[in-house]
Short mmCIF file of C-alpha atoms in Angstrom, two decimals:
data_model
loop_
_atom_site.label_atom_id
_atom_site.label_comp_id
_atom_site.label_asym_id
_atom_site.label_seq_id
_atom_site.Cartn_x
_atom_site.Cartn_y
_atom_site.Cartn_z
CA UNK A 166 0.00 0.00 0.00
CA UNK A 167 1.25 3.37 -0.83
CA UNK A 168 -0.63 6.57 1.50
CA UNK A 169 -0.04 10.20 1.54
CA UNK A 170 -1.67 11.62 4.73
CA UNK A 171 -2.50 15.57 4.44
CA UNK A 172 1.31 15.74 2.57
CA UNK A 173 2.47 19.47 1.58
CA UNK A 174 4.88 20.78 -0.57
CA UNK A 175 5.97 24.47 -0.29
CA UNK A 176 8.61 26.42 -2.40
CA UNK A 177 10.64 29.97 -1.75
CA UNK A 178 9.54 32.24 -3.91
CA UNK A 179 10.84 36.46 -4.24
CA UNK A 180 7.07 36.63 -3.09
CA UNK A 181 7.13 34.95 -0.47
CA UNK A 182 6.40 30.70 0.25
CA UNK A 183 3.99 29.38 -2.47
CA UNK A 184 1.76 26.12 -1.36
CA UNK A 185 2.38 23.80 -4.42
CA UNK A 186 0.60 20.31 -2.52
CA UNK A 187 -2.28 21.20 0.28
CA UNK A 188 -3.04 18.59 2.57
CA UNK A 189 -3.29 15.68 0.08
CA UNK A 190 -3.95 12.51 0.63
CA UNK A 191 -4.06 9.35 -1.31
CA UNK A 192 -4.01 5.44 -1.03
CA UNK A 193 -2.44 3.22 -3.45
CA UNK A 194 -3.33 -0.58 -2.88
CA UNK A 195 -0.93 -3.13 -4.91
CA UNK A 196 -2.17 -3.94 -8.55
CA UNK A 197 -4.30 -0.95 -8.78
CA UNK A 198 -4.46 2.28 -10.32
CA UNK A 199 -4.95 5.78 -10.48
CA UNK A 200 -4.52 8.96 -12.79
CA UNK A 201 -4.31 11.96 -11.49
CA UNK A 202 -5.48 15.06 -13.92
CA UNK A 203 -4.30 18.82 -13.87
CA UNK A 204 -3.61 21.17 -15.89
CA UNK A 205 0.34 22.59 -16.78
CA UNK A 206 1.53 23.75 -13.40
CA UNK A 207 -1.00 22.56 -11.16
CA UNK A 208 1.66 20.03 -9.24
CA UNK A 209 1.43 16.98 -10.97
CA UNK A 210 4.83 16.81 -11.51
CA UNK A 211 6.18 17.83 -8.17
CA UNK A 212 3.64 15.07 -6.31
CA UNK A 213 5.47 12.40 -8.80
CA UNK A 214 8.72 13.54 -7.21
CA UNK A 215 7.28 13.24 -3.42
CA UNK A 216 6.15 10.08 -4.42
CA UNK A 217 9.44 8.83 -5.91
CA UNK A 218 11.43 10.28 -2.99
CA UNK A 219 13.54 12.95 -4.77
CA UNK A 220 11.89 15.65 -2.60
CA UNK A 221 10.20 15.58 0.68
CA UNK A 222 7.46 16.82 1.54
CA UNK A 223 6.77 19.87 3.46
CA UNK A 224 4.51 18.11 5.74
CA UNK A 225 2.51 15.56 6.22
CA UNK A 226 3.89 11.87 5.73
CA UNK A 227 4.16 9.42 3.07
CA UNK A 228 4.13 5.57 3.17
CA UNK A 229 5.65 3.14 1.05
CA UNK A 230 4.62 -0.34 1.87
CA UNK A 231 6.06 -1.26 -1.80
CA UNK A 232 8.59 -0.55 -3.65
CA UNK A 233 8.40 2.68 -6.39
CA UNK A 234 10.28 3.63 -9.30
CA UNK A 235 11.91 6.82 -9.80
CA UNK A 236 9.51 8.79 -12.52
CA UNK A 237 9.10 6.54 -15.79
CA UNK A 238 12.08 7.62 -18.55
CA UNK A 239 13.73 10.36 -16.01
CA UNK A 240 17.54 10.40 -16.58
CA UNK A 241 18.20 13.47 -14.41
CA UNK A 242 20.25 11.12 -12.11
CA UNK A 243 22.52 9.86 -14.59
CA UNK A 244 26.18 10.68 -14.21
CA UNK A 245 27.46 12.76 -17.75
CA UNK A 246 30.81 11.69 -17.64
CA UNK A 247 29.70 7.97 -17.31
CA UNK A 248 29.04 5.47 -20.02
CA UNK A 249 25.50 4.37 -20.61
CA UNK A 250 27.27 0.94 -19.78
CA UNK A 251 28.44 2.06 -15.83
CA UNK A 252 25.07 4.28 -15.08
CA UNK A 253 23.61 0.62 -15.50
CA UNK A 254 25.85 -0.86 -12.75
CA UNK A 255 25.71 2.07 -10.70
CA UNK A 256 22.01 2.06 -10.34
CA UNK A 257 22.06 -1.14 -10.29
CA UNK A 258 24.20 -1.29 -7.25
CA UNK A 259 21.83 0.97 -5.77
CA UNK A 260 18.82 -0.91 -6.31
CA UNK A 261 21.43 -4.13 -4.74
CA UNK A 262 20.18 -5.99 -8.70
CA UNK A 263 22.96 -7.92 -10.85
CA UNK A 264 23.53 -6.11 -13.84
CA UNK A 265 24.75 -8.56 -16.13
CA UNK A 266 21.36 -10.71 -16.92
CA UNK A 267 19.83 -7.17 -17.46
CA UNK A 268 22.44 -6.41 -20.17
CA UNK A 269 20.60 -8.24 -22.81
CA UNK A 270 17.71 -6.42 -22.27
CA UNK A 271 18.82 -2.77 -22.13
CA UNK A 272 21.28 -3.31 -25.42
CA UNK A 273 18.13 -4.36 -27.20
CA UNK A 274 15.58 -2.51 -25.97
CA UNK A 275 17.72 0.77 -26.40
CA UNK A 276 18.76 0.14 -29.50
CA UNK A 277 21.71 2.32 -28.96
CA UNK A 278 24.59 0.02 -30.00
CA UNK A 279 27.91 0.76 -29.65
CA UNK A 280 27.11 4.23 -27.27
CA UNK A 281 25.91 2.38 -24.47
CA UNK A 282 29.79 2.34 -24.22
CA UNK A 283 29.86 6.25 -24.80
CA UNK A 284 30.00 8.68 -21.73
CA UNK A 285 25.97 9.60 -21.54
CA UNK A 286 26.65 13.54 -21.42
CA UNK A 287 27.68 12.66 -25.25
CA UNK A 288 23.72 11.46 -25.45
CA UNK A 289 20.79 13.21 -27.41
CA UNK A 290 17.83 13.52 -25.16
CA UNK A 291 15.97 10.85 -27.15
CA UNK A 292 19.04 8.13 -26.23
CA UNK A 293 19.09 9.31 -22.63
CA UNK A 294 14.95 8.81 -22.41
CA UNK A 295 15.43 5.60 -24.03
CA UNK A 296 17.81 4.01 -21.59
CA UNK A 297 15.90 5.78 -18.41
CA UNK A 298 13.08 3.86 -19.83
CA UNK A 299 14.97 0.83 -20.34
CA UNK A 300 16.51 1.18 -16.80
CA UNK A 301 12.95 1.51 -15.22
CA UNK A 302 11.67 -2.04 -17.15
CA UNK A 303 14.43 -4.01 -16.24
CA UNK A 304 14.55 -3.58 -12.81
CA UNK A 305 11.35 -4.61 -11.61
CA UNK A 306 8.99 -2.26 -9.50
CA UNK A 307 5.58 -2.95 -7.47
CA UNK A 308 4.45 0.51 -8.24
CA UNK A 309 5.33 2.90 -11.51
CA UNK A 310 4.94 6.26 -11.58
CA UNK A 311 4.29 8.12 -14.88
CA UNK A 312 4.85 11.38 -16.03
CA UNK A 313 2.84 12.42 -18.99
CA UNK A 314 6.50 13.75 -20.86
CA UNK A 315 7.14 9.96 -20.91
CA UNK A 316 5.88 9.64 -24.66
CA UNK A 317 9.23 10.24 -26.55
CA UNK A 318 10.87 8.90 -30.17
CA UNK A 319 9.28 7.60 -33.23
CA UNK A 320 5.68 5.06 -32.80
CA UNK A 321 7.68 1.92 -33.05
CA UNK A 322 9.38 2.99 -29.95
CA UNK A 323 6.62 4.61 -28.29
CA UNK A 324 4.35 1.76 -28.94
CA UNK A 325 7.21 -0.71 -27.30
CA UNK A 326 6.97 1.08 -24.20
CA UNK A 327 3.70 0.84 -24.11
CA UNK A 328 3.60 -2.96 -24.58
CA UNK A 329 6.20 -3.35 -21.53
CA UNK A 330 4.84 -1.22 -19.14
CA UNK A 331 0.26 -1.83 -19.53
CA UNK A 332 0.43 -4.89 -21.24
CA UNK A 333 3.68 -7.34 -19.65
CA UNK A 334 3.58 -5.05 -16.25
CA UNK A 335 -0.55 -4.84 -15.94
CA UNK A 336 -0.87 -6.61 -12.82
CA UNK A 337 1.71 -3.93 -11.08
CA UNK A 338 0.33 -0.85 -9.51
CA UNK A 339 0.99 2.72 -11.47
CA UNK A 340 0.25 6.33 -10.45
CA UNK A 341 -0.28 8.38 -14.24
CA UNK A 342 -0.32 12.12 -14.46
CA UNK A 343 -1.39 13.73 -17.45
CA UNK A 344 -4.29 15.95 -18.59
CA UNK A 345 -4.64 13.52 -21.74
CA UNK A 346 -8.40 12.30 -21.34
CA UNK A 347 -7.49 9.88 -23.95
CA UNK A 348 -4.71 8.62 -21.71
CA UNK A 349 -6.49 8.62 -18.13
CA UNK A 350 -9.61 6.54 -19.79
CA UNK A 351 -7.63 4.17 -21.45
CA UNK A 352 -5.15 3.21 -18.87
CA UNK A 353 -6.25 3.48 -15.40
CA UNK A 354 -9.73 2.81 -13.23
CA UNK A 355 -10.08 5.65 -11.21
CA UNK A 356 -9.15 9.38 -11.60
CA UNK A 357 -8.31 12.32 -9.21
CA UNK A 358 -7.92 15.76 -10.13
CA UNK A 359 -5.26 18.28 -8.85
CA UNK A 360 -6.80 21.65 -8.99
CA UNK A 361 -5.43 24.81 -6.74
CA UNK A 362 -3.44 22.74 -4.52
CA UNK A 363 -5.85 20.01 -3.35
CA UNK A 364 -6.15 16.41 -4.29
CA UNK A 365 -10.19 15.62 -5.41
CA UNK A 366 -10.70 11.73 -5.61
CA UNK A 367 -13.48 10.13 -7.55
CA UNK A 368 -14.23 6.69 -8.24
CA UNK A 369 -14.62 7.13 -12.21
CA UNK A 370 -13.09 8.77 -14.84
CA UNK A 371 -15.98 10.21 -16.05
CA UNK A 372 -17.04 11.54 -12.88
CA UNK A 373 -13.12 13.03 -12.23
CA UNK A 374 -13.52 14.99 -15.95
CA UNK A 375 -16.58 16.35 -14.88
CA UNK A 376 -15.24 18.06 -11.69
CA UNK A 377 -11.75 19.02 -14.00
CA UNK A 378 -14.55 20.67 -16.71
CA UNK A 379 -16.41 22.97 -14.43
CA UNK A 380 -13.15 23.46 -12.52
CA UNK A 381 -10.20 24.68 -14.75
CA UNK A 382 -11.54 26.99 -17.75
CA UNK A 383 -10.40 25.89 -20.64
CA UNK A 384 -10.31 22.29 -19.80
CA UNK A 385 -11.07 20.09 -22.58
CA UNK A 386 -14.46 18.49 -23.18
CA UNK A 387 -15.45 15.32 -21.99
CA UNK A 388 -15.44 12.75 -24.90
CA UNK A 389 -18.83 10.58 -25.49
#
């Protein structure tokens, strides 16, 4: 089970603290899922990063009674002046996970052939999402968290990423955050909606996109 209990996040500002999170709380039981809707800088991102553990919260608490990835196709945490090659057995180390079996894997799910070997500061964006995407599929997760900037590289690729994570992964738990309608309905059971700070749970979809419509001007309209 993953919980938030009335969790905050607050950030300096030159005007003073601005309240990012407010009191949220959420509950995560293993094998389900949730998305969580919002429009561009409404927090979406900065809950994925409480979740994952790369900032804590301002208050509140957060459980982990499984284990989490770090956001899905992230690479902020690779070292530049490393090879693709040792960022694999680095973060494998971390996660205490033999590298070698996943070799196989990452060389041909990556596609990146002979600069996997080639210092990763050296890597288009597009290479370094592919092997953060790689890393987070071969070592294995209870929960995923997605960030809607996931979608990267041509359809072939895309739709391979796809097939790993909902299709060979479905039974695992995952946390999406998009504003993507198309996206929350097609992937995940339940919805919540992150609107001025506050975390709005519903038990549908539909009835999540209905709050989001009357709530945030502009939103997009609910598809029949």
């Amino acid at each position: 089970m993953i919980e938030l209990q009335q969790v905050s996040k607050r950030y300096p500002t030159r005007q003073g603290w601005r309240t990012v999170l407010d009191r949220i709380d959420l509950s995560l039981a293993p094998g389900r899922n949730v998305g969580i809707l919002g429009r561009n800088g409404a927090g979406k991102s900065t809950l994925i990063r409480l979740l994952a553990g790369a900032e804590q919260p301002s208050a509140g608490h957060i459980h982990r009674g499984m284990s989490v990835s770090w956001p899905l196709a992230f690479g902020g945490a690779f070292q530049g002046h490393l090879t693709g090659l040792d960022n694999l057995r680095f973060i494998c180390r971390v996660y205490n996970v033999d590298w070698q079996p996943l070799l196989p894997f990452i060389e041909e799910f990556t596609e990146l052939g002979a600069y996997l070997r080639e210092p990763v500061g050296r890597y288009s964006m597009g290479m370094m999402t592919r092997l953060a995407f790689a890393l987070s599929m071969a070592i294995e997760f209870d929960c995923f968290l997605i960030d809607e900037a996931m979608v990267v590289g041509d359809k072939r690729f895309h739709d391979r990423c796809h097939h790993e994570l909902f299709h060979k992964r479905r039974d695992r738990a995952f946390i999406l955050v998009s504003h993507d309608e198309n996206v929350i309905r097609l992937y995940c059971e339940r919805a919540c909606v992150l609107h001025q700070g506050r975390l709005h749970s519903f038990d549908s979809v539909d009835e999540a996109y209905r709050f989001y419509q009357q709530a945030v001007p502009g939103s997009p309209a609910l598809a029949a």
